[in-house]
Coordinates of C-alpha atoms in Angstrom, one line a residue:
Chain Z
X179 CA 108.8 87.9 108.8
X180 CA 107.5 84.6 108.8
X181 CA 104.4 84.1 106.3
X182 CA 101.6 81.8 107.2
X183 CA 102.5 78.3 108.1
X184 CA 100.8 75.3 106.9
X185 CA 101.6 71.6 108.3
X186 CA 101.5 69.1 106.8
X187 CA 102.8 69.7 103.0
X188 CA 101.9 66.8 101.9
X189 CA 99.2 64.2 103.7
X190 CA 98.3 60.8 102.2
X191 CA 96.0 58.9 103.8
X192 CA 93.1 55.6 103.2
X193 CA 89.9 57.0 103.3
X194 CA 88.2 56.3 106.7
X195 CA 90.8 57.9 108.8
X196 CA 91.2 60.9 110.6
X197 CA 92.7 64.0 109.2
X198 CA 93.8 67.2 110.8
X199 CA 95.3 70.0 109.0
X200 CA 97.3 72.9 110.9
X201 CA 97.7 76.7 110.7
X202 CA 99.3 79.2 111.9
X203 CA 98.9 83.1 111.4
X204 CA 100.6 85.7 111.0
X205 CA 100.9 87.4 113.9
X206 CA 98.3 90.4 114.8
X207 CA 96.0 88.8 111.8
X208 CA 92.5 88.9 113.1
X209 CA 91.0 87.1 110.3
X210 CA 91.8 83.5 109.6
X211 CA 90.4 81.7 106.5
X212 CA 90.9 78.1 105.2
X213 CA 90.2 77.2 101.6
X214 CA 90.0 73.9 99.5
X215 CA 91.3 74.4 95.7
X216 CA 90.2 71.5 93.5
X217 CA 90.1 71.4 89.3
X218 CA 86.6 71.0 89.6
X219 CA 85.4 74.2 91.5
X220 CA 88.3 76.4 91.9
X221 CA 89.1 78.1 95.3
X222 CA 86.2 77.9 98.1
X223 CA 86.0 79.1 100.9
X224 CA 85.2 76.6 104.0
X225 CA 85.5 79.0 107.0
X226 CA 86.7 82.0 108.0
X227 CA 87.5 83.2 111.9
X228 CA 87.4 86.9 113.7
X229 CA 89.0 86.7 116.7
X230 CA 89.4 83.0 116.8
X231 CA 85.5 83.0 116.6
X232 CA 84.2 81.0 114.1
X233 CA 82.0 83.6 111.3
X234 CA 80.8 81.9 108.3
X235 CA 81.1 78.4 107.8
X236 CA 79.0 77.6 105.1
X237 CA 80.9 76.7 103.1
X238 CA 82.0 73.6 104.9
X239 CA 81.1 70.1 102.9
X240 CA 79.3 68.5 105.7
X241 CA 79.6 67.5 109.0
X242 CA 82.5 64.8 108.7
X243 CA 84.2 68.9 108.6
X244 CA 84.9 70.8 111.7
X245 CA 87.4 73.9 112.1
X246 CA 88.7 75.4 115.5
X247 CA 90.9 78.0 116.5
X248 CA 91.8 77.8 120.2
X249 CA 93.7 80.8 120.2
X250 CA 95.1 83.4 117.5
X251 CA 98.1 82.1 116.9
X252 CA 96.7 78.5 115.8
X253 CA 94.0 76.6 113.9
X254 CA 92.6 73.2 112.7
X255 CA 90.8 71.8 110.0
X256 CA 90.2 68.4 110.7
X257 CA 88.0 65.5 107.9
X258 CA 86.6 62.7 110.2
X259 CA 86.0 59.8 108.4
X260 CA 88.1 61.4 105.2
X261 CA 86.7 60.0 101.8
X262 CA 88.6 60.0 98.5
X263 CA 86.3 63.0 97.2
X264 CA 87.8 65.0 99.9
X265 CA 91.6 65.2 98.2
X266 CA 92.1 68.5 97.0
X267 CA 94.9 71.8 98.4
X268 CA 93.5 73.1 101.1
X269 CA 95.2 76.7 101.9
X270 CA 94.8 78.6 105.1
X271 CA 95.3 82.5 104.9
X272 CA 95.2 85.6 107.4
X273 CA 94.0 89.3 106.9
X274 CA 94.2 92.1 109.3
X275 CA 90.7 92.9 108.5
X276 CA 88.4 92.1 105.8
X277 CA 89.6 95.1 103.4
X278 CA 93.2 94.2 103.7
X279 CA 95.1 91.9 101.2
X280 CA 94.8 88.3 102.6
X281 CA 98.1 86.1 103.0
X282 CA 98.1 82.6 102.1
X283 CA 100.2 79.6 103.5
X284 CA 101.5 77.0 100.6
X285 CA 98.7 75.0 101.6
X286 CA 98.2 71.0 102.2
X287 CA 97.8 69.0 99.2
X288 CA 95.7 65.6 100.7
X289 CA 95.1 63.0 99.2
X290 CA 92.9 60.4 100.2
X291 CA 93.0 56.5 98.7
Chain J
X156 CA 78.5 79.7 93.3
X157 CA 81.6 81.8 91.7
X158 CA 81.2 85.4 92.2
X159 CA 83.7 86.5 89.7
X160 CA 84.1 84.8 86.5
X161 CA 87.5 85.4 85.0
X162 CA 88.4 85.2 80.8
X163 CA 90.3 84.0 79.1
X164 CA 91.0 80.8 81.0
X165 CA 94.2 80.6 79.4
X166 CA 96.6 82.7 77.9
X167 CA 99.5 82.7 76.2
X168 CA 102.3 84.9 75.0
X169 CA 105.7 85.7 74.6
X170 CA 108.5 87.5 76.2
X171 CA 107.8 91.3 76.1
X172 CA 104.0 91.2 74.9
X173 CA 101.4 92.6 77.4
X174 CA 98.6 90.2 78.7
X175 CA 95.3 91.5 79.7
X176 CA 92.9 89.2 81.5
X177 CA 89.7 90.0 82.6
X178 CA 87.2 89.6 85.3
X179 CA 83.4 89.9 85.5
X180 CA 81.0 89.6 89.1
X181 CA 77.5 89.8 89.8
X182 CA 76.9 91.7 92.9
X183 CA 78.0 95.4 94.3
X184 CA 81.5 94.8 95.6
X185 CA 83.4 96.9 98.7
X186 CA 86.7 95.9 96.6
X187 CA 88.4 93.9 94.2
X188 CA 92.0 92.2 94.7
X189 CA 94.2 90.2 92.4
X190 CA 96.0 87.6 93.4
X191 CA 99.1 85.3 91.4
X192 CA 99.5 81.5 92.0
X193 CA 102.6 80.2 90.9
X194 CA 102.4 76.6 90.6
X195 CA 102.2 74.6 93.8
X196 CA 102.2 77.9 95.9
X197 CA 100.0 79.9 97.6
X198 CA 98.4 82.4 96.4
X199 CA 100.0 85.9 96.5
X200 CA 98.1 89.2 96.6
X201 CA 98.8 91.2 93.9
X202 CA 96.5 94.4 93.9
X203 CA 93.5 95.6 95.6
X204 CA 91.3 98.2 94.2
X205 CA 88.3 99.7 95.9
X206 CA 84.6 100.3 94.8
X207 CA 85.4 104.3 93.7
X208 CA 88.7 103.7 92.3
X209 CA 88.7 103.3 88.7
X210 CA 92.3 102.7 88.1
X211 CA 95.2 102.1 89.9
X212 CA 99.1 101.0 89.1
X213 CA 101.7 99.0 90.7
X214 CA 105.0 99.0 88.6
X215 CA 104.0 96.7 85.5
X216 CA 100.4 96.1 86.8
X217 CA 97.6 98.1 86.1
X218 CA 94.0 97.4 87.1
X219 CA 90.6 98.9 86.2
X220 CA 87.6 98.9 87.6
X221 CA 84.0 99.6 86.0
X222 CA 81.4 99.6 88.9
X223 CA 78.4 100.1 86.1
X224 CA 79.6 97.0 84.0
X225 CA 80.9 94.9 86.9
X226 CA 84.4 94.0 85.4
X227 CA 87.7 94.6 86.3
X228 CA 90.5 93.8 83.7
X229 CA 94.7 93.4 85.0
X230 CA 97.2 94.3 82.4
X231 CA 100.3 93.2 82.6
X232 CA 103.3 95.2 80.8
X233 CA 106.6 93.9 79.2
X234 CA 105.8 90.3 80.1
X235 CA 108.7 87.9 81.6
X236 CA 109.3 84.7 81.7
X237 CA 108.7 84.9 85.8
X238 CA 105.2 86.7 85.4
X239 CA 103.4 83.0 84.4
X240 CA 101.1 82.1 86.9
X241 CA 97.4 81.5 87.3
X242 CA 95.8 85.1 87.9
X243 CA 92.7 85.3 90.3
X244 CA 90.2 88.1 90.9
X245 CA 88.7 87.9 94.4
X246 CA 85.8 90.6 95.6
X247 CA 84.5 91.3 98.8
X248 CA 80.7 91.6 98.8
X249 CA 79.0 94.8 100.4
X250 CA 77.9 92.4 103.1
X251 CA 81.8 92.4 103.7
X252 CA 83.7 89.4 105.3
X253 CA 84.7 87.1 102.7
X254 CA 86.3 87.0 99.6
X255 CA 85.0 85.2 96.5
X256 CA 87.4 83.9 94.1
X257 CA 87.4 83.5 90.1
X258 CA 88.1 80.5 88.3
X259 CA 91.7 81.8 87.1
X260 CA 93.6 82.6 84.1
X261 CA 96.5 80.9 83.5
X262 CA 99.3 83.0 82.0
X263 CA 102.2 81.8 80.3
X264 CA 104.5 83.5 79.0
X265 CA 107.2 82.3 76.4
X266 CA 110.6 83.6 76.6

């Protein structure tokens, strides 16, 4: 069975531009999460979906963030303008429900110059 | 802020030994999983325990859980070479939903 899948790997980018992350679930997952992992603070957690609806997203930076998941078998983080702070592994994951193990993508390590 | 604070933050041993690492978190939990992140990976779920478990095994893994003291410790068996990894203990709050992740211990382990 395919895992989660994370695109791209690898993003390097000048601050300023655009940046858009993907995701995709496993299927039948209800729950999608995205995560940023940095040295600094660990493993956050920037938003997490229930039936592609949007749940908790406190724990997104600031408004240059925004998250959407236009159906359950897909979902975007996107940075608009990206700044050099914002480089970190971000990770996606997806859970059947909240007391189920969550599965984890190999996540997008950005970097922004 | 960190829900679960994980120690030590490094660890090492060799071959064979058995590595403990620990995990401490400040409010009443639903459960508490264990995760291994093998270096640039994702995270992989280890072992979930739930609020009125106190103990529970997976072949070389066992995991403890005092509700009173708010800690949960993973011990690891007969170490290999393979088991190094960073080590993360996540808990979902009563409020449910979310997980909250530790800092990490990183294990090696020495052949």
């Amino acid at each position: 069975d395919a895992g989660v899948i994370q695109s791209p790997r690898h993003e390097v980018t000048e601050m300023g531009q655009e940046v858009t992350l993907r995701c995709k679930p496993i299927s039948g997952h209800d729950y999608l999460f995205w995560y940023r992992q940095t040295m600094m603070r660990g493993l956050e957690l920037l938003i997490y979906f229930n039936n592609n609806v949007p749940i908790d997203d406190s724990g997104m930076p600031e408004d240059r963030f925004s998250a959407k998941m236009p159906n359950a078998s897909f979902s975007t983080l996107k940075i608009q303008p990206s700044e050099p702070r914002d480089s970190a592994v971000y990770f996606c994951a997806s859970s059947l429900n909240t007391a189920q193990p969550q599965h984890f993508g190999d996540g997008t390590r950005l970097s922004i110059l | 802020s960190q829900q679960g604070e994980e120690d030590p933050q490094a660890l090492s041993i060799q071959e064979g030994e058995n590595a403990t690492m620990n995990c401490s978190y400040k409010t009443s939990i639903n459960n508490l999983q264990w995760y291994r992140q093998n270096s640039g990976r994702g995270l992989v779920h280890l072992i979930l325990i739930r609020s009125n478990e106190r103990e529970k095994h997976s072949g070389r893994l066992r995991v403890t859980l005092d509700t009173s003291k708010k800690s949960s410790s993973l011990l690891i068996t007969a170490s290999r070479a393979a088991d190094t990894a960073s080590y993360f203990c996540a808990t979902e709050a009563n409020q449910g939903g979310k997980l909250i992740f530790g800092q990490g211990t990183e294990l090696s382990v020495k052949p």
